[in-house]
Amino acid sequence: MLYQKETAYQPVGQFEDNRFEKIHNVIYKSSDKASILVAEEIASLIKEKQNKKENCVLGLATGSSPIKVYEELVRMHREEGLSFENVITFNLDEYYPMEKSNIQSYFFFMHEHLFNHINILPENINIPDGRASLENPNQYCIDYEMKIKNAGGLDFQLLGIGRTGHIGFNEPGSHENSGTRIITLDHITRVDAGPAFLGIDNVPRKAITMGIGTVKSAKRIVLLAWGSNKGDIIKQTIEGEISTEFPATYLQKHNNTTFILDEGAAEKLTRIKTPWLTRSCIWDDDLKLKAVVWLSNKLGTSILKLTDKDYNDNGMSSLLSQEGTAYDLNIRIFNKLQHTITGWPGGKPYADDSNRPERATPAKKRVIIFSPHPDDDVISMGGTFDRLVQQGHEVHVAYQTSGNIAVSDEEALKFAEISQEISSDSHKTCEIIDFLKNKKGNENIDSLEVRKLKGIIRKRESLAATRYLGLPDENVHFLNLPFYETGTIKKGKISKDDIDIMMSIIDNVKPHQIYAAGDLADPHGTHKVCLDALFIALEKIKVKEYMKDCWVWLYRGAWHEWDSNEIEMAVPLSPDQVLRKRHAIFYHQTQKDGVMFQGDDSREFWVRVEDRNRLTAEKYNAFGLADYAAMEAFKRYFF
Ligand code: F6R
């Protein structure tokens, strides 16, 4: 189960010497706990070297993956006296061209997250120099490589992995024995870096990177991968053939490498996704459902038509012998899936609810829909939202963040100029216009007033959508959680203030149902932080009597959908309801037409979500269930 609470500090999956896996790996429930263990490994290496009066040479990575490792090393330095005096570091890479002072530089990143907070000697820090003024970049790269060798070689190399399979910035096509050099970044890598640079156009096209050969020369390598975004590339790297197309696969040849994964990053591994193909399984209800759904998908056969032979041919003979015949198993699973479908997401009043996802009573429920940004509610559950209102429930929407950084300067300028034309004497408006007109790319953070304007634009768009769905304005709450309000893509940490705000809205509404974005794709992204804030608030508030009657349903964010076997409530949408949902999404005008945080999917949000909702319905239909136009999907969270 994805959302069980952590009970132990134990890995949830160990490397299996099966025919699929070629790299040692360990899976943890939480990336935070796993990062602490990695920091402990680094700390004991540093101390071991200290005892031998030797230097410890560390290869370091940037990006979101190692942040918590650095945080823990800093904590160990501060609280436990871990000294870095014998440490020499070599960073993997740097954008090119890139000035050290630029907040997007890896130089800046490393100082902010690690070097400024520990006692490393400045002369022991090595980060590729990305300055355009570098006289002979190629010679510089050769010297960097030599410097690593002269320091005694890398004792430990920390890595992240890009979705292209890059390690460092060794993009597809990199040679196994490559050394430090200048490379051209892959398009996907630039897309992924886009948010940090406030748009892909600002991401440099080149970088200096250690080579695959340099990385592989390290005595010990630990690669970190968090979140389901990394699921495909992790499977490819651990299970695929070695190939220059996926440079990280060269690590298969290194005999002291460990991949540290969380459940999201590991979810595509054969032993996790289809464990019956790698070992004998204990067939609990969740696994049975997963297996039958997988088999039906794989064979393109509806569930009631699966035969004994289908099960036996696909590694499930033990399931069959446990269950009797395919006939009995098929019917059980078919009914289970059928019972997830309901047109009454708030429960069907006065109906027998023993086989329905929601309770019939109370007939009119109080509902809070938490939406990380001001449009996730309509994008991810606009149809369900619409039904809840129409079926007479007291629905509240709580927008957790202002979403202000996703409004472009051009949009903000447009609204400021409209406001100026209406009332030309506003001093504030003039200041805003002045600021926006003189802003140089993404170099400086928006002024407070500009951020405020961008937040108001998103607020007004949300209100247009919620009014369209029939919600009174007083049921729409703009929480403006403080962790988000940094003015940059990098957010602050969840604080007591965030949790207090979350608890206060729950306490005011006393909901029977809470909906929230269960988005695990990016553990450092806003959606995950918003989810964590909800989980913490629920933990604190669950003692209240009214919370005993509160059910929490998770929808997935704009990017993914639950797997069919994970869905516990599927709400069908008629063609008309699909159009109403589209209409509601259209009110979010600043988020249309090539928005800033589009990702590598160039489809508009409404197109993406319509495709996704149609696909969910098609999958149900392919199982042999009713044929709907679209479906929204939810998974229950138990707290
Ligand atoms: C960083 C680096 C890259 C990143 C990779 C993953 O120094 O060399 O290979 O490790 O792009 O980035 P995150 O961790 O942000 O997903």
XYZ file of C-alpha atoms and ligand atoms in Angstrom:
655
model
C 0.000 0.000 0.000
C 1.372 3.337 -1.076
C 0.288 5.394 1.865
C 0.901 3.241 4.867
C 2.722 5.079 7.565
C 6.372 4.373 8.068
C 6.739 1.956 10.932
C 10.403 1.112 10.705
C 13.608 2.446 9.373
C 13.837 -0.511 7.065
C 14.111 -0.824 3.333
C 10.908 -2.045 1.741
C 12.735 -3.828 -1.045
C 16.197 -5.306 -1.482
C 18.069 -6.141 -4.640
C 17.049 -9.541 -5.928
C 19.436 -11.670 -7.865
C 16.770 -12.336 -10.464
C 17.176 -12.556 -14.198
C 16.021 -8.971 -14.617
C 18.205 -6.855 -12.314
C 21.780 -5.955 -13.121
C 22.505 -3.266 -10.533
C 22.368 -3.539 -6.748
C 19.529 -1.403 -5.402
C 17.609 -0.747 -2.201
C 14.102 0.698 -2.011
C 12.910 2.885 0.864
C 9.468 4.110 1.698
C 10.660 7.663 2.206
C 13.356 9.550 0.333
C 14.087 11.540 3.498
C 14.991 8.466 5.540
C 16.977 7.005 2.657
C 18.937 10.253 2.277
C 19.888 10.136 5.951
C 21.325 6.646 5.463
C 23.370 7.844 2.475
C 24.674 10.785 4.517
C 25.657 8.297 7.224
C 27.632 6.244 4.694
C 29.473 9.382 3.552
C 30.119 10.484 7.132
C 31.601 7.135 8.131
C 33.863 7.179 5.077
C 35.090 10.664 6.037
C 35.766 9.515 9.605
C 37.466 6.291 8.509
C 39.802 8.363 6.336
C 40.360 10.806 9.186
C 41.457 7.942 11.437
C 43.960 6.903 8.775
C 45.045 10.553 8.357
C 44.009 10.448 4.713
C 41.981 12.761 2.527
C 38.507 11.719 1.519
C 37.727 12.536 -2.124
C 34.043 12.961 -2.829
C 32.341 13.340 -6.211
C 29.207 15.417 -5.705
C 26.005 16.007 -7.636
C 23.490 18.827 -7.729
C 19.788 18.751 -8.606
C 16.855 17.935 -6.371
C 17.892 14.371 -5.515
C 20.844 14.987 -3.157
C 19.433 18.000 -1.288
C 18.382 16.048 1.792
C 21.744 14.237 1.914
C 23.494 17.608 2.096
C 21.047 18.820 4.698
C 21.867 15.841 6.883
C 25.631 16.277 6.416
C 25.252 19.903 7.507
C 23.254 18.758 10.531
C 25.946 16.212 11.420
C 28.576 18.936 11.171
C 26.608 21.322 13.370
C 25.273 18.924 15.946
C 27.735 16.056 15.984
C 30.950 17.852 15.057
C 31.512 15.994 11.776
C 34.581 17.668 10.302
C 35.195 18.147 6.585
C 38.805 19.272 6.964
C 40.125 16.174 5.209
C 37.501 16.316 2.437
C 38.234 17.226 -1.176
C 35.218 17.533 -3.438
C 34.758 17.419 -7.188
C 31.405 18.361 -8.595
C 30.085 16.517 -11.581
C 29.073 19.408 -13.745
C 28.175 23.015 -14.393
C 26.119 24.731 -17.065
C 28.124 26.459 -19.781
C 28.219 29.373 -20.091
C 27.343 30.187 -16.518
C 28.589 32.834 -14.099
C 29.290 31.721 -10.534
C 27.124 34.477 -9.132
C 24.045 33.338 -11.070
C 21.493 31.773 -8.731
C 20.956 28.992 -11.254
C 24.634 27.999 -11.258
C 25.700 24.758 -9.639
C 28.387 26.823 -7.929
C 25.633 28.744 -6.160
C 23.663 25.565 -5.445
C 26.575 23.774 -3.785
C 27.455 26.723 -1.602
C 23.879 27.292 -0.601
C 23.173 23.666 0.252
C 26.522 22.497 1.606
C 29.767 24.409 1.415
C 28.636 27.569 3.216
C 27.616 25.506 6.232
C 30.571 23.153 6.788
C 34.268 23.515 7.557
C 35.620 22.385 4.189
C 38.749 24.252 3.080
C 37.840 26.519 0.127
C 40.845 25.260 -1.838
C 39.468 21.714 -1.563
C 36.262 22.591 -3.406
C 36.260 21.867 -7.134
C 33.305 22.736 -9.342
C 33.676 22.908 -13.119
C 34.094 26.549 -14.105
C 31.366 27.497 -16.543
C 32.368 31.112 -17.098
C 32.203 32.258 -20.698
C 35.509 34.041 -20.162
C 37.344 30.738 -19.673
C 40.304 30.956 -22.018
C 40.702 27.386 -23.165
C 37.714 25.327 -22.056
C 39.037 22.079 -23.513
C 42.332 22.368 -21.679
C 40.378 23.291 -18.555
C 38.493 19.966 -18.819
C 41.695 17.965 -19.209
C 43.148 19.725 -16.163
C 39.986 18.978 -14.134
C 40.366 15.298 -14.932
C 44.052 15.392 -13.913
C 43.215 17.159 -10.687
C 40.906 14.296 -9.701
C 43.655 11.773 -10.423
C 46.246 13.799 -8.517
C 43.947 13.959 -5.510
C 44.047 10.158 -5.443
C 40.845 9.471 -7.422
C 37.250 9.538 -6.242
C 36.589 7.531 -3.091
C 32.856 8.048 -3.358
C 30.657 9.391 -6.148
C 27.136 10.610 -5.443
C 24.825 10.645 -8.466
C 21.333 11.577 -9.533
C 19.879 10.419 -12.828
C 18.138 12.413 -15.535
C 15.128 11.127 -17.412
C 17.356 10.732 -20.472
C 19.494 8.325 -18.456
C 22.241 10.892 -18.028
C 24.607 10.769 -15.082
C 26.426 14.036 -14.616
C 25.456 15.622 -17.887
C 26.527 12.623 -19.940
C 23.635 12.635 -22.343
C 22.673 9.788 -24.709
C 25.537 9.119 -27.094
C 28.198 9.547 -24.402
C 31.098 7.133 -24.601
C 31.814 4.651 -21.837
C 35.370 5.922 -21.373
C 34.588 9.605 -21.781
C 36.369 12.137 -19.586
C 35.513 15.666 -18.463
C 34.340 17.696 -21.459
C 31.845 20.196 -22.818
C 28.604 18.631 -24.033
C 25.289 19.744 -25.539
C 22.281 19.201 -23.284
C 19.449 16.955 -24.420
C 16.071 18.597 -25.009
C 14.406 16.605 -22.186
C 17.116 17.721 -19.765
C 16.504 21.335 -20.730
C 12.761 20.834 -20.322
C 13.328 19.426 -16.826
C 15.576 22.365 -15.946
C 13.011 24.807 -17.378
C 11.162 25.608 -14.135
C 14.407 26.512 -12.320
C 15.178 28.972 -15.117
C 11.566 30.171 -15.391
C 11.184 28.806 -18.897
C 13.136 26.483 -21.197
C 14.338 29.383 -23.357
C 16.550 30.541 -20.493
C 18.239 27.153 -19.955
C 21.812 27.041 -21.300
C 22.358 24.669 -24.197
C 25.705 23.343 -23.037
C 27.437 22.105 -19.891
C 30.825 20.946 -18.650
C 30.581 17.452 -17.208
C 32.797 14.740 -15.822
C 32.701 11.794 -18.218
C 31.280 8.317 -17.759
C 34.858 7.081 -17.486
C 35.543 9.619 -14.712
C 32.455 8.535 -12.781
C 33.189 4.862 -13.242
C 36.681 5.306 -11.850
C 35.171 6.020 -8.408
C 35.716 3.310 -5.804
C 32.118 3.528 -4.629
C 29.053 4.936 -6.441
C 25.644 5.706 -4.936
C 22.878 6.881 -7.238
C 19.716 8.460 -5.820
C 16.353 8.482 -7.579
C 13.100 9.728 -6.115
C 9.584 9.849 -7.487
C 7.625 8.055 -10.178
C 8.967 10.472 -12.812
C 12.141 8.419 -12.631
C 10.384 5.037 -12.771
C 10.930 4.345 -16.464
C 14.581 5.308 -16.595
C 15.342 3.365 -13.412
C 13.843 0.205 -14.891
C 15.760 0.779 -18.138
C 19.038 1.325 -16.274
C 18.725 -1.604 -13.893
C 17.124 -4.115 -16.244
C 17.978 -2.964 -19.779
C 20.942 -3.806 -21.958
C 24.051 -1.635 -21.647
C 23.769 1.016 -24.313
C 25.047 4.463 -25.149
C 21.404 5.455 -25.595
C 20.999 5.222 -21.808
C 24.407 6.254 -20.417
C 23.592 5.234 -16.826
C 23.454 1.589 -17.996
C 27.275 1.688 -18.060
C 27.057 1.531 -14.269
C 26.124 -2.138 -14.712
C 29.841 -2.690 -15.239
C 30.836 -1.028 -11.954
C 31.111 -3.538 -9.162
C 30.484 -1.264 -6.183
C 27.388 0.701 -7.182
C 24.114 0.938 -5.265
C 20.949 2.623 -6.410
C 18.927 4.083 -3.551
C 15.296 4.416 -4.585
C 11.982 5.404 -3.115
C 8.824 3.518 -3.978
C 7.924 5.886 -6.826
C 11.274 5.472 -8.582
C 11.148 1.689 -8.103
C 7.561 1.172 -9.198
C 8.372 0.004 -12.725
C 10.947 -2.647 -11.732
C 9.732 -6.087 -12.758
C 9.934 -7.440 -9.215
C 7.716 -4.581 -7.976
C 5.322 -4.203 -10.883
C 4.866 -7.882 -11.664
C 6.446 -9.811 -8.764
C 4.873 -13.097 -9.886
C 7.351 -13.089 -12.781
C 10.366 -13.116 -10.453
C 9.431 -15.233 -7.411
C 6.657 -17.094 -5.641
C 4.229 -14.634 -4.095
C 1.902 -14.386 -1.148
C -1.356 -13.575 -2.926
C -3.151 -10.961 -0.835
C -6.173 -9.087 -2.199
C -4.143 -6.140 -3.540
C -1.745 -8.397 -5.415
C -4.563 -10.506 -6.880
C -6.230 -7.395 -8.246
C -2.961 -6.069 -9.620
C -2.163 -9.377 -11.317
C -5.552 -9.856 -12.955
C -5.657 -6.258 -14.192
C -2.155 -6.673 -15.603
C -3.040 -9.944 -17.314
C -6.191 -8.522 -18.864
C -4.195 -5.502 -20.126
C -1.354 -7.609 -21.422
C -3.530 -10.032 -23.337
C -6.097 -7.439 -24.415
C -8.783 -9.776 -23.053
C -11.674 -8.685 -20.840
C -11.528 -10.099 -17.326
C -14.416 -12.537 -17.601
C -12.786 -14.117 -20.643
C -9.427 -14.926 -18.999
C -8.780 -18.686 -18.963
C -6.821 -21.095 -16.747
C -4.239 -21.307 -19.529
C -3.832 -17.497 -19.590
C -2.973 -17.556 -15.873
C -0.619 -20.531 -16.126
C 1.228 -19.126 -19.135
C 1.948 -15.868 -17.289
C 3.543 -16.981 -14.037
C 0.290 -17.132 -12.028
C -0.260 -20.850 -11.600
C 0.107 -20.486 -7.819
C -2.645 -17.867 -7.825
C -4.865 -20.195 -9.749
C -4.291 -23.128 -7.432
C -5.075 -20.864 -4.452
C -8.276 -19.512 -6.009
C -9.685 -22.652 -7.622
C -10.528 -21.773 -11.196
C -10.112 -18.757 -13.466
C -13.904 -18.531 -13.479
C -14.173 -17.838 -9.706
C -11.227 -15.468 -9.651
C -12.438 -13.537 -12.698
C -15.864 -12.920 -11.198
C -14.434 -11.774 -7.863
C -12.093 -9.264 -9.505
C -14.706 -8.115 -12.009
C -17.133 -7.329 -9.153
C -14.455 -5.543 -7.221
C -13.720 -3.235 -10.144
C -17.404 -2.740 -10.832
C -17.951 -1.594 -7.249
C -15.431 1.213 -7.645
C -17.722 2.954 -10.172
C -20.178 5.509 -8.837
C -21.985 8.556 -10.150
C -22.469 9.578 -6.507
C -19.052 10.630 -5.235
C -20.619 12.005 -2.056
C -22.508 8.729 -1.497
C -25.959 7.834 -2.820
C -28.585 8.930 -0.291
C -30.901 6.236 1.076
C -29.280 3.528 -1.065
C -27.659 0.294 0.077
C -24.013 1.357 0.307
C -22.431 -1.981 1.143
C -20.918 -2.218 -2.333
C -20.376 1.458 -3.007
C -17.133 3.397 -2.543
C -18.784 6.089 -0.335
C -21.238 6.014 2.572
C -24.865 6.935 2.003
C -25.071 8.929 5.235
C -25.128 11.725 5.957
C -27.022 12.391 2.747
C -25.645 15.923 2.550
C -21.956 16.013 3.294
C -19.536 18.822 4.009
C -16.660 18.540 1.565
C -13.266 20.252 1.212
C -11.439 20.027 -2.083
C -7.790 20.917 -1.510
C -6.124 22.149 -4.674
C -2.331 22.770 -4.615
C -2.521 25.431 -7.338
C -5.586 27.465 -8.273
C -6.552 25.141 -11.146
C -5.813 21.574 -10.009
C -9.349 21.209 -8.673
C -11.027 21.623 -12.047
C -8.261 19.953 -14.052
C -8.052 16.824 -11.943
C -11.580 16.475 -10.583
C -13.751 19.067 -12.334
C -16.442 16.477 -13.160
C -16.614 15.139 -9.611
C -16.603 18.685 -8.233
C -19.552 19.489 -10.493
C -21.481 16.413 -9.348
C -20.823 17.106 -5.670
C -22.274 20.619 -6.018
C -25.232 19.446 -8.096
C -25.995 16.645 -5.673
C -26.431 19.232 -2.948
C -23.338 18.765 -0.793
C -21.755 21.718 0.998
C -18.610 21.972 -1.080
C -15.622 24.146 -0.147
C -12.530 24.622 -2.267
C -9.241 25.491 -0.596
C -6.452 26.676 -2.899
C -3.289 25.892 -1.017
C -0.896 28.186 -2.877
C -1.284 31.407 -4.803
C 0.310 29.903 -7.943
C 1.701 33.362 -8.683
C 4.982 32.302 -10.287
C 3.124 30.585 -13.136
C 1.754 33.874 -14.456
C 3.926 35.306 -17.210
C 5.185 38.894 -17.121
C 3.246 39.638 -20.300
C -0.046 38.603 -18.686
C 0.737 40.625 -15.572
C 1.615 43.662 -17.674
C -1.639 43.332 -19.589
C -3.714 43.457 -16.395
C -1.619 46.260 -14.901
C -2.105 48.334 -18.037
C -5.848 47.712 -18.011
C -5.943 48.871 -14.423
C -3.881 51.943 -15.334
C -6.188 52.845 -18.146
C -9.178 52.717 -15.822
C -7.514 54.741 -13.109
C -4.284 56.369 -14.241
C -3.428 57.884 -10.884
C -2.601 54.669 -9.052
C 0.972 54.902 -7.864
C 1.208 51.141 -7.268
C 0.088 50.279 -10.786
C 2.711 52.602 -12.261
C 5.370 50.951 -10.134
C 4.281 47.511 -11.296
C 4.326 48.546 -14.958
C 7.703 50.126 -14.504
C 9.107 47.006 -12.850
C 7.765 44.647 -15.517
C 8.971 46.783 -18.393
C 12.474 46.962 -16.968
C 12.728 43.350 -15.839
C 15.679 41.556 -17.420
C 14.723 37.964 -18.233
C 14.624 35.837 -15.116
C 17.588 37.476 -13.449
C 15.691 39.182 -10.704
C 12.855 38.057 -8.475
C 9.508 39.799 -8.924
C 8.770 42.643 -6.533
C 6.194 41.931 -3.841
C 3.616 44.037 -5.667
C 4.124 42.129 -8.935
C 3.805 38.811 -7.115
C 0.657 40.068 -5.494
C -0.806 41.076 -8.854
C 0.039 37.670 -10.332
C -1.644 35.995 -7.361
C -4.758 38.134 -7.799
C -4.967 37.199 -11.487
C -4.999 33.520 -10.577
C -7.489 34.129 -7.776
C -9.917 35.856 -10.133
C -9.576 33.069 -12.699
C -10.401 30.488 -10.006
C -13.438 32.428 -8.867
C -14.740 32.545 -12.435
C -14.426 28.748 -12.603
C -15.969 28.046 -9.188
C -18.879 30.425 -9.907
C -19.460 28.603 -13.175
C -19.692 25.357 -11.205
C -22.237 26.984 -8.899
C -20.147 27.482 -5.791
C -20.802 30.561 -3.630
C -17.702 32.747 -3.258
C -17.710 32.325 0.520
C -16.969 28.612 0.027
C -13.786 29.396 -1.884
C -10.721 29.760 0.331
C -7.326 31.092 -0.729
C -4.891 29.734 1.824
C -1.707 31.286 0.360
C 0.467 28.832 2.277
C 3.667 30.661 3.255
C 6.080 27.901 2.123
C 5.273 28.801 -1.501
C 5.808 32.540 -1.268
C 9.507 32.789 -2.066
C 9.035 34.398 -5.462
C 11.238 31.697 -6.999
C 10.786 28.123 -8.118
C 12.639 26.962 -5.013
C 10.157 26.840 -2.174
C 10.599 27.228 1.550
C 10.079 24.410 4.021
C 6.718 23.519 5.535
C 6.400 25.436 8.761
C 3.996 25.540 11.667
C 2.233 28.439 9.946
C 1.394 26.242 6.928
C 0.075 23.464 9.163
C -1.947 25.875 11.317
C -3.647 27.268 8.211
C -4.488 23.762 6.991
C -5.832 22.746 10.401
C -7.891 25.867 10.733
C -9.799 25.356 7.477
C -10.459 21.713 8.374
C -11.625 22.746 11.822
C -13.940 25.422 10.420
C -15.619 23.176 7.860
C -15.569 19.896 9.855
C -15.692 17.906 6.621
C -17.103 14.442 5.956
C -14.985 14.254 2.836
C -11.611 15.723 1.899
C -10.227 15.564 -1.617
C -6.531 16.272 -2.198
C -3.861 15.880 -4.872
C -1.997 12.635 -4.205
C 0.813 13.539 -6.495
C 4.006 11.619 -5.914
C 5.755 12.232 -9.200
C 8.104 14.850 -7.873
C 8.972 14.576 -4.197
C 10.239 18.163 -4.117
C 7.425 19.678 -6.146
C 4.657 21.865 -4.806
C 2.026 19.111 -5.046
C 3.981 16.798 -2.789
C 4.660 19.557 -0.270
C 0.939 20.406 -0.228
C 0.141 16.744 0.336
C 2.668 16.494 3.154
C 1.145 19.592 4.739
C -2.270 17.893 4.640
C -0.915 14.637 6.085
C 0.751 16.471 8.963
C -2.416 18.485 9.625
C -4.524 15.293 9.599
C -2.201 13.609 12.078
C -2.661 16.538 14.455
C -6.360 17.017 14.025
C -7.515 13.412 13.847
C -8.271 13.273 17.579
C -11.245 15.589 17.095
C -14.553 13.785 17.211
C -15.775 14.998 13.792
C -12.652 13.613 12.095
C -13.782 10.068 12.895
C -16.429 10.593 10.233
C -14.093 12.103 7.641
C -12.891 10.182 4.587
C -9.966 11.374 2.492
C -9.864 10.785 -1.275
C -6.766 11.433 -3.355
C -6.903 12.479 -6.970
C -3.731 12.557 -9.011
C -2.310 15.837 -10.256
C -2.211 17.103 -13.819
C 0.471 14.645 -14.922
C -0.463 11.100 -13.939
C -3.360 8.811 -13.184
C -3.678 6.036 -10.653
C -3.075 2.561 -12.037
C -6.352 0.715 -12.616
C -5.718 -1.598 -9.666
C -5.181 1.370 -7.321
C -8.466 3.121 -8.101
C -11.008 2.887 -5.279
C -13.574 5.301 -6.678
C -14.140 5.974 -10.389
C -16.599 8.730 -11.234
C -17.969 8.536 -14.796
C -18.499 11.675 -16.863
C -21.065 12.001 -19.641
C -20.027 13.837 -22.842
C -21.857 16.928 -21.529
C -20.019 16.789 -18.240
C -16.722 16.541 -20.097
C -17.639 19.797 -21.862
C -18.596 21.503 -18.582
C -15.264 20.472 -17.118
C -13.446 21.825 -20.170
C -15.321 25.080 -19.820
C -14.306 25.410 -16.158
C -10.644 24.810 -17.069
C -10.856 27.492 -19.774
C -11.380 30.158 -17.120
C -7.737 29.673 -16.162
C -6.640 31.736 -19.113
C -3.103 32.482 -17.951
C -2.430 28.749 -17.869
C -3.261 28.211 -21.524
C -1.221 28.399 -24.691
C 2.232 27.201 -23.766
C 2.405 27.938 -20.052
C 5.667 28.200 -18.166
C 5.492 24.828 -16.450
C 4.240 22.723 -19.295
C 6.806 19.921 -18.857
C 7.707 17.900 -21.936
C 4.082 17.410 -22.906
C 3.086 20.142 -25.310
C -0.665 19.427 -25.007
C -2.790 22.017 -23.205
C -3.910 20.983 -19.706
C -7.512 20.483 -20.794
C -6.455 18.258 -23.702
C -4.187 16.207 -21.496
C -6.823 15.683 -18.877
C -9.526 14.815 -21.390
C -7.196 12.222 -22.909
C -6.432 10.886 -19.478
C -10.075 10.701 -18.347
C -11.071 9.046 -21.622
C -8.253 6.528 -21.245
C -9.386 5.606 -17.732
C -12.883 4.955 -19.082
C -11.487 2.922 -21.973
C -9.511 0.767 -19.568
C -12.650 -0.012 -17.540
C -14.413 -0.838 -20.769
C -11.563 -3.124 -21.842
C -11.992 -5.041 -18.557
C -15.514 -5.767 -19.776
C -17.254 -3.047 -17.753
C -19.609 -0.296 -18.981
C -18.514 2.047 -21.758
C -18.346 5.653 -20.430
C -17.092 8.803 -22.172
C -14.627 9.607 -19.398
C -13.832 8.853 -15.761
C -12.089 10.604 -12.878
C -10.254 8.370 -10.453
C -9.576 8.464 -6.704
C -7.760 6.450 -4.115
C -8.656 6.501 -0.460
C -6.122 7.583 2.139
C -6.418 6.176 5.643
C -5.032 8.351 8.419
C 23.602 17.131 -11.326
C 23.666 16.197 -12.429
C 22.465 15.563 -13.046
C 21.328 15.309 -12.068
C 20.133 14.725 -12.814
C 18.939 14.522 -11.904
O 24.869 17.517 -10.907
O 24.717 15.942 -12.863
O 22.878 14.330 -13.615
O 21.750 14.434 -11.076
O 19.768 15.590 -13.845
O 18.483 15.730 -11.426
P 17.401 15.797 -10.239
O 18.093 15.254 -9.039
O 17.089 17.241 -10.099
O 16.259 14.952 -10.672
